[in-house]
Coordinates of C-alpha atoms and ligand atoms in Angstrom, one line a residue:
M1 CA -13.2 -10.6 -17.2
N2 CA -9.5 -11.2 -16.5
I3 CA -7.9 -8.0 -15.6
L4 CA -4.1 -7.1 -15.6
I5 CA -3.4 -4.6 -12.9
T6 CA 0.1 -2.9 -13.2
G7 CA 1.7 -1.5 -10.2
G8 CA -1.0 -3.0 -7.9
A9 CA 1.5 -3.1 -4.8
G10 CA 1.5 0.7 -4.7
F11 CA -0.7 3.1 -2.9
I12 CA -3.7 3.5 -5.7
G13 CA -2.9 0.3 -7.5
S14 CA -3.4 -1.8 -4.0
N15 CA -6.7 0.0 -3.2
H16 CA -7.9 -0.6 -6.9
V17 CA -6.9 -4.5 -6.5
R18 CA -8.9 -4.6 -3.3
L19 CA -11.8 -2.8 -4.8
L20 CA -12.2 -5.1 -7.8
L21 CA -11.7 -8.2 -5.4
S22 CA -14.5 -7.0 -3.1
E23 CA -16.9 -5.7 -5.6
S24 CA -16.6 -7.4 -9.0
G25 CA -16.5 -11.0 -10.0
D26 CA -13.4 -10.3 -12.1
R27 CA -10.1 -12.1 -11.9
V28 CA -7.1 -10.0 -11.3
V29 CA -3.4 -10.5 -12.0
N30 CA -1.1 -7.9 -10.3
L31 CA 2.1 -7.2 -12.2
D32 CA 4.3 -5.1 -9.9
L33 CA 8.3 -4.9 -9.8
L34 CA 8.2 -4.0 -5.9
T35 CA 10.4 -1.1 -6.2
Y36 CA 10.9 0.9 -2.8
A37 CA 7.1 2.2 -3.4
G38 CA 5.7 -1.4 -3.9
N39 CA 4.9 -3.3 -0.8
L40 CA 2.9 -6.6 -0.5
E41 CA 1.6 -5.7 3.1
N42 CA -0.7 -3.3 1.1
L43 CA -2.2 -6.5 -0.1
A44 CA -2.2 -8.5 3.2
G45 CA -5.1 -11.0 3.5
L46 CA -5.6 -11.3 -0.3
E47 CA -2.9 -14.1 -1.0
D48 CA -5.4 -17.0 -0.7
D49 CA -8.1 -15.6 -3.0
P50 CA -8.5 -17.9 -5.9
R51 CA -9.5 -15.0 -8.3
Y52 CA -6.0 -13.2 -7.5
R53 CA -2.4 -13.7 -8.7
F54 CA 0.6 -11.5 -7.9
V55 CA 3.7 -11.5 -10.3
R56 CA 6.6 -9.7 -9.2
G57 CA 8.3 -8.3 -12.6
D58 CA 9.0 -5.2 -14.5
I59 CA 6.5 -3.9 -16.9
G60 CA 9.5 -3.4 -19.3
D61 CA 10.2 -6.9 -19.5
R62 CA 8.6 -7.7 -22.8
D63 CA 8.9 -11.6 -22.5
L64 CA 7.0 -11.6 -19.1
V65 CA 4.4 -9.1 -20.1
R66 CA 3.9 -11.5 -23.4
Q67 CA 3.5 -14.5 -21.4
I68 CA 0.9 -13.0 -18.7
L69 CA -1.2 -11.6 -21.4
K70 CA -1.3 -15.0 -23.1
D71 CA -1.5 -17.3 -20.0
E72 CA -3.9 -15.3 -18.2
N73 CA -6.2 -14.6 -21.3
I74 CA -6.2 -10.7 -20.3
D75 CA -9.2 -8.8 -21.5
A76 CA -8.4 -5.4 -19.9
I77 CA -5.2 -3.6 -18.6
V78 CA -5.3 -0.8 -15.9
H79 CA -1.8 0.6 -15.9
F80 CA -0.8 2.1 -12.8
A81 CA 2.7 1.2 -12.4
A82 CA 4.9 4.2 -12.4
E83 CA 7.7 6.1 -10.7
S84 CA 5.4 8.5 -9.0
H85 CA 7.3 11.1 -7.1
V86 CA 8.2 14.4 -8.5
D87 CA 11.1 15.2 -5.9
R88 CA 12.7 11.9 -6.9
S89 CA 12.4 12.9 -10.6
L90 CA 14.6 15.9 -10.1
E91 CA 17.2 13.7 -8.3
G92 CA 17.2 11.0 -11.0
P93 CA 15.2 11.3 -14.1
E94 CA 16.4 8.3 -16.0
V95 CA 14.3 5.5 -14.1
F96 CA 11.3 7.8 -14.8
V97 CA 12.0 7.6 -18.7
R98 CA 12.7 3.9 -18.4
T99 CA 9.6 3.0 -16.5
N100 CA 6.8 5.5 -17.2
I101 CA 7.8 6.1 -21.0
L102 CA 9.5 2.8 -22.4
G103 CA 7.5 0.5 -19.9
T104 CA 4.3 2.0 -21.2
E105 CA 5.4 1.6 -24.6
I106 CA 6.4 -2.0 -24.1
L107 CA 3.0 -2.7 -22.4
L108 CA 1.0 -1.1 -25.2
E109 CA 2.9 -2.9 -27.9
E110 CA 2.3 -6.4 -26.3
A111 CA -1.3 -5.7 -25.5
R112 CA -2.1 -4.6 -29.0
R113 CA -0.3 -7.6 -30.2
A114 CA -2.4 -10.0 -27.7
E115 CA -5.7 -7.8 -28.8
V116 CA -6.3 -6.8 -25.4
D117 CA -10.1 -5.3 -25.5
R118 CA -9.2 -2.3 -23.0
F119 CA -6.1 -0.4 -22.1
V120 CA -6.6 2.1 -19.3
M121 CA -3.5 4.6 -18.8
V122 CA -3.8 6.2 -15.4
S123 CA -2.3 9.6 -15.8
T124 CA -2.1 12.6 -13.8
D125 CA -3.2 16.4 -13.8
E126 CA 0.6 17.2 -13.7
V127 CA 0.6 16.6 -17.5
Y128 CA -1.0 20.0 -17.9
G129 CA 1.4 21.9 -16.1
S130 CA 0.5 25.0 -13.6
L131 CA -2.6 27.1 -13.3
G132 CA -2.5 30.5 -12.0
D133 CA -5.1 31.8 -9.5
H134 CA -8.0 31.3 -11.7
G135 CA -9.2 28.4 -14.4
M136 CA -9.3 24.7 -14.3
F137 CA -7.6 21.9 -16.5
T138 CA -10.2 20.3 -18.9
E139 CA -9.5 17.5 -21.2
K140 CA -8.6 20.2 -23.9
T141 CA -6.1 21.9 -22.0
P142 CA -2.9 21.6 -23.8
L143 CA -0.2 19.7 -22.2
A144 CA 2.9 21.6 -20.7
P145 CA 4.6 19.4 -18.0
N146 CA 7.1 21.1 -16.0
S147 CA 8.8 18.3 -13.9
P148 CA 10.5 15.2 -15.4
Y149 CA 7.9 13.0 -13.7
A150 CA 5.3 15.0 -15.4
A151 CA 7.1 15.0 -18.7
S152 CA 7.4 11.3 -18.4
K153 CA 3.7 10.9 -17.8
A154 CA 2.8 13.2 -20.7
S155 CA 5.0 11.3 -22.9
A156 CA 3.5 8.2 -21.8
D157 CA -0.1 9.6 -22.6
L158 CA 1.0 10.9 -26.2
M159 CA 2.3 7.2 -26.8
C160 CA -1.2 6.0 -25.9
R161 CA -2.7 8.5 -28.2
S162 CA -0.7 7.4 -31.0
F163 CA -1.7 3.8 -30.3
Y164 CA -5.4 4.8 -30.7
K165 CA -4.8 6.9 -33.7
T166 CA -2.6 5.1 -35.7
F167 CA -3.5 1.5 -34.8
G168 CA -7.2 2.1 -33.4
F169 CA -6.0 0.1 -30.3
P170 CA -8.4 0.8 -27.6
V171 CA -6.7 3.0 -24.9
I172 CA -8.6 5.5 -22.6
I173 CA -6.6 7.9 -20.4
T174 CA -7.5 9.1 -17.2
R175 CA -5.9 12.2 -15.5
C176 CA -6.6 12.6 -11.9
S177 CA -5.7 15.1 -9.3
N178 CA -3.7 14.5 -6.0
N179 CA -4.8 11.3 -4.2
Y180 CA -4.9 10.7 -0.4
G181 CA -6.0 7.9 1.8
P182 CA -4.7 4.5 3.3
F183 CA -1.4 2.9 2.1
Q184 CA 0.0 6.2 0.6
F185 CA 3.9 5.8 0.8
P186 CA 5.0 8.3 3.5
E187 CA 7.2 10.5 1.2
K188 CA 4.0 12.1 -0.2
L189 CA 2.7 15.4 1.5
I190 CA -0.1 13.9 3.7
P191 CA 1.3 10.9 5.0
L192 CA 4.7 12.4 5.4
M193 CA 3.1 15.1 7.7
I194 CA 0.9 12.8 9.7
A195 CA 3.9 10.5 10.4
N196 CA 6.3 13.5 11.3
A197 CA 3.7 15.1 13.4
L198 CA 3.2 11.9 15.3
E199 CA 6.8 11.8 16.0
E200 CA 7.0 15.5 16.8
K201 CA 9.4 16.1 13.9
Q202 CA 9.7 19.2 11.9
L203 CA 6.9 19.5 9.2
P204 CA 8.6 20.8 6.0
V205 CA 6.5 23.0 4.0
Y206 CA 8.1 23.9 0.5
G207 CA 8.4 27.7 -0.1
D208 CA 5.7 29.7 1.2
G209 CA 3.1 27.0 1.4
M210 CA 0.7 28.8 -0.9
N211 CA 0.8 26.2 -3.8
V212 CA -2.4 24.7 -4.3
R213 CA -3.5 21.1 -4.8
D214 CA -7.0 19.6 -5.5
W215 CA -7.4 16.4 -3.1
L216 CA -9.4 13.5 -3.9
F217 CA -9.9 10.4 -1.7
V218 CA -8.2 7.3 -3.3
G219 CA -11.3 5.2 -3.3
D220 CA -13.2 7.7 -5.3
H221 CA -10.3 7.7 -7.8
C222 CA -10.3 3.9 -8.1
R223 CA -14.2 4.0 -8.7
A224 CA -13.6 6.4 -11.6
V225 CA -10.9 4.4 -13.2
D226 CA -13.2 1.3 -12.9
L227 CA -16.0 3.1 -14.5
V228 CA -13.7 4.4 -17.2
M229 CA -12.5 0.8 -18.1
R230 CA -16.0 -0.6 -18.3
K231 CA -17.9 2.3 -19.9
G232 CA -15.4 5.0 -21.2
R233 CA -15.1 5.7 -24.9
P234 CA -11.9 4.3 -26.6
G235 CA -9.4 7.2 -27.4
D236 CA -11.0 9.5 -24.9
V237 CA -9.2 11.3 -22.0
Y238 CA -11.3 11.6 -18.7
N239 CA -10.2 14.1 -16.1
I240 CA -10.7 13.1 -12.5
G241 CA -10.7 15.6 -9.6
G242 CA -12.0 16.2 -6.2
C243 CA -13.4 19.7 -6.7
N244 CA -11.6 20.3 -3.2
E245 CA -8.7 23.0 -3.8
M246 CA -6.6 23.7 -0.7
K247 CA -3.5 25.5 -0.1
N248 CA -0.5 23.3 1.4
L249 CA 0.0 25.3 4.4
E250 CA -3.7 25.4 5.4
L251 CA -3.6 21.5 4.9
V252 CA -0.7 21.0 7.0
Q253 CA -2.1 23.3 9.8
L254 CA -5.3 21.3 9.5
L255 CA -3.7 17.9 10.0
V256 CA -1.6 19.3 12.9
D257 CA -4.9 20.6 14.5
K258 CA -6.5 17.2 13.9
L259 CA -3.5 15.5 15.6
G260 CA -3.6 17.6 18.7
K261 CA 0.3 18.9 17.8
S262 CA 1.7 22.3 17.8
R263 CA 1.7 24.3 14.9
D264 CA 5.4 25.1 15.8
L265 CA 6.5 22.2 14.3
I266 CA 5.7 23.7 10.8
S267 CA 8.9 24.7 9.1
F268 CA 9.3 26.5 5.9
V269 CA 11.9 24.8 3.6
T270 CA 13.7 25.4 0.2
D271 CA 11.2 25.3 -2.5
R272 CA 10.9 22.5 -4.8
P273 CA 12.5 23.7 -8.3
G274 CA 9.9 24.3 -10.9
H275 CA 7.1 23.9 -8.4
D276 CA 3.7 24.1 -9.8
L277 CA 1.6 26.8 -8.4
R278 CA -1.8 25.4 -8.8
Y279 CA -3.8 22.4 -9.9
A280 CA -7.5 22.1 -10.4
I281 CA -9.3 19.7 -12.4
D282 CA -12.7 20.3 -14.3
A283 CA -14.2 16.9 -13.8
E284 CA -17.6 17.7 -15.6
K285 CA -17.0 15.1 -18.3
I286 CA -16.7 12.1 -16.4
M287 CA -19.4 13.3 -14.2
T288 CA -22.0 14.0 -17.1
E289 CA -21.0 11.3 -19.3
L290 CA -20.3 8.4 -17.0
G291 CA -22.2 9.4 -14.0
W292 CA -19.2 9.5 -11.5
A293 CA -19.1 11.7 -8.5
P294 CA -16.8 11.9 -5.5
T295 CA -18.5 10.1 -2.5
V296 CA -16.2 10.9 0.2
D297 CA -15.8 14.7 1.2
F298 CA -12.4 16.0 2.2
S299 CA -13.1 16.2 6.0
S300 CA -14.3 12.7 6.6
G301 CA -11.6 11.3 4.0
L302 CA -9.0 13.3 6.0
D303 CA -10.3 11.8 9.2
Q304 CA -10.5 8.4 8.0
T305 CA -6.8 8.8 6.6
V306 CA -5.6 10.1 10.0
S307 CA -7.1 7.2 11.8
W308 CA -5.6 4.6 9.4
Y309 CA -2.1 6.1 9.9
L310 CA -2.7 6.1 13.8
E311 CA -4.0 2.5 13.6
N312 CA -1.2 1.2 11.0
R313 CA 1.8 2.7 12.8
Q314 CA 3.9 -0.3 12.3
W315 CA 3.1 -0.1 8.3
W316 CA 4.8 3.3 8.1
E317 CA 7.1 3.0 10.9
K318 CA 8.8 0.0 9.1
I319 CA 9.2 2.0 5.8
R320 CA 10.5 4.9 7.6
T321 CA 13.1 3.1 9.4
G322 CA 14.1 1.0 6.2
E323 CA 15.7 2.0 2.8
Y324 CA 13.5 5.2 2.8
K325 CA 15.5 6.6 5.6
S326 CA 18.6 7.2 3.6
Y327 CA 16.4 9.2 0.9
Y328 CA 14.7 11.2 3.8
D329 CA 18.0 12.1 5.6
K330 CA 19.6 13.1 2.2
M331 CA 16.7 15.1 1.0
Y332 CA 15.4 17.0 4.2
G333 CA 18.8 16.5 6.4
R334 CA 21.4 19.2 7.0
G335 CA 22.8 20.0 3.7
G336 CA 20.1 18.2 1.7
R337 CA 18.1 20.1 -0.9
L338 CA 15.1 20.5 1.3
G339 CA 17.2 21.2 4.5
S340 CA 15.7 24.2 6.4
S341 CA 16.0 27.2 4.5
G342 CA 16.1 29.2 7.7
K343 CA 12.9 31.2 6.6
G344 CA 11.4 30.4 10.0
K345 CA 8.2 29.7 11.2
P346 CA 4.8 30.6 9.6
Ligands
NAD1 P1 3.1 4.3 -6.1 O1 4.4 5.1 -6.2 O2 2.6 4.4 -4.6 O3 3.2 3.1 -6.6 C1 3.7 2.7 -7.7 C2 3.9 1.2 -8.0 O4 4.4 0.8 -9.3 C3 4.6 0.5 -7.0 O5 4.0 -0.7 -6.3 C4 5.9 0.0 -7.6 O6 6.5 -1.1 -7.3 C5 5.3 -0.2 -9.1 N1 6.4 -0.1 -10.0 C6 7.1 0.7 -10.4 N2 8.0 0.8 -11.5 C7 7.6 -0.7 -11.9 C8 8.0 -1.4 -13.0 N3 9.1 -1.0 -13.8 N4 7.3 -2.5 -13.2 C9 6.4 -2.8 -12.5 N5 5.8 -2.2 -11.3 C10 6.5 -0.9 -11.2 O7 2.4 5.2 -7.0 P2 0.7 5.6 -6.8 O8 0.6 7.1 -6.0 O9 -0.1 4.6 -6.4 O10 0.4 6.2 -8.3 C11 0.0 5.2 -9.2 C12 -0.4 5.9 -10.7 O11 -1.2 6.8 -10.3 C13 0.8 6.4 -11.3 O12 0.9 6.0 -12.5 C14 0.8 7.8 -10.9 O13 1.4 8.6 -12.1 C15 -0.7 8.0 -11.2 N6 -1.3 9.1 -10.3 C16 -1.1 9.4 -9.0 C17 -1.7 10.5 -8.2 C18 -1.4 10.3 -6.7 O14 -1.8 11.5 -6.2 N7 -0.8 9.7 -6.1 C19 -2.5 11.1 -9.0 C20 -2.8 11.0 -10.3 C21 -2.2 10.0 -10.9
TDX2 O1 7.6 17.6 2.2 C1 6.9 18.2 1.4 N1 6.7 19.5 1.5 C2 5.6 19.9 0.8 O2 5.5 21.1 0.9 C3 6.0 17.4 0.4 C4 6.6 16.0 0.1 C5 5.3 18.0 -0.4 N2 5.2 19.4 -0.3 C6 4.0 20.0 -1.2 C7 4.5 20.0 -2.7 C8 3.5 20.0 -3.6 O3 2.8 21.4 -3.8 O4 3.0 19.4 -1.2 C9 2.3 19.5 -2.4 C10 2.1 17.9 -2.7 O5 3.3 17.2 -3.1 P1 3.2 15.7 -3.3 O6 2.7 14.9 -2.3 O7 4.8 15.4 -3.6 O8 2.5 15.8 -4.5 P2 2.6 16.3 -5.9 O9 3.9 16.6 -6.3 O10 1.3 17.4 -6.1 O11 2.2 15.1 -6.9 C11 1.2 14.1 -6.6 O12 -0.1 14.4 -7.3 C12 -0.1 14.1 -8.6 C13 1.6 12.6 -6.7 O13 2.8 12.5 -6.2 C14 1.7 12.3 -8.2 O14 2.1 11.1 -8.4 C15 0.5 12.7 -8.8 O15 0.7 12.5 -10.2

């Protein structure tokens, strides 16, 4: 099979490209714009693989997308490319609309025109909004996105739905909870806390740290997406989750303890506006219908992740001293939106 991966130089996409090349006989074309989040170092070692081709470009570039679909005779698209960070969507939503909504719509149109057999839209649990203390998101939960990021992903999901309902185009949507693991950009909670702790920097916990996320090891997400691509039912939505809820503060404390650092590094900062309280995924459907189950428990997944960031220090140090540093200083520095709230230590 010839598979087009979009966003394959990012965190989950690069893990997915590696999975496909190591465990399937498929050919993989990776279309990625290499934004701040895209990094070819995530794909180091694959350059000479004859089953792999990298194309630098924008999913919103219609001519390029059309050319790739034709030249490579693409059978399936797995669509990861997106602006993915909630905090950035609060600072500048426009690029989220451009990439996540318009980019997806262009991909859909060109894929339909080229009669691609399968289109997997990699979406997120954030489209469902926020839960209170009880309950879980199922595939039937109404969409109620709260951040511009979540709204842009929900819009893309609806565009996918419309292509199935109106044209019978074989789109399948996956909605996953928070991922963690190797190659995650250090703006996201887990790698940010690991890197800051290793550098003895403040660990900025938003609000009171009581927000809950449901964590899944990235490799388990990739296996689920691959299964959906091969065996999922067109037009359907599949939730993917780790059954692994944790409060942010508890998670940060756990990381600090694993790294042998002081909990005094933890500092409460101004909360994220519109901060969703709790996400929890009911993954019953993909488990019973497609036989998927997570294989990595949270404790060993976190150990693997911490080890990876310890062993690959140059990977994140290079990012943190580059262009990303100005974002960090702007957001978390004195006067920044996430500058210390002065609420003190836990
Ligand atoms: P990421 O930010 O690490 O990677 C995104 C990739 O997309 C980057 O390589 C970037 O260069 C590329 N990209 C951005 N704009 C592009 C464009 N216009 N054209 C081509 N490429 C472009 O993101 P991630 O965390 O790996 O997330 C991947 C996907 O999974 C996203 O769609 C995200 O919404 C979804 N998702 C992520 C999580 C999570 O916890 N990280 C959970 C559920 C769903
Ligand atoms: O410095 C921080 N301090 C903090 O307390 C950061 C970066 C985050 N947080 C909190 C906010 C969230 O409650 O930690 C939690 C996780 O935050 P993020 O890593 O930014 O992830 P989240 O907002 O939950 O979104 C992630 O999961 C769903 C991904 O970034 C999305 O792409 C995905 O769709």
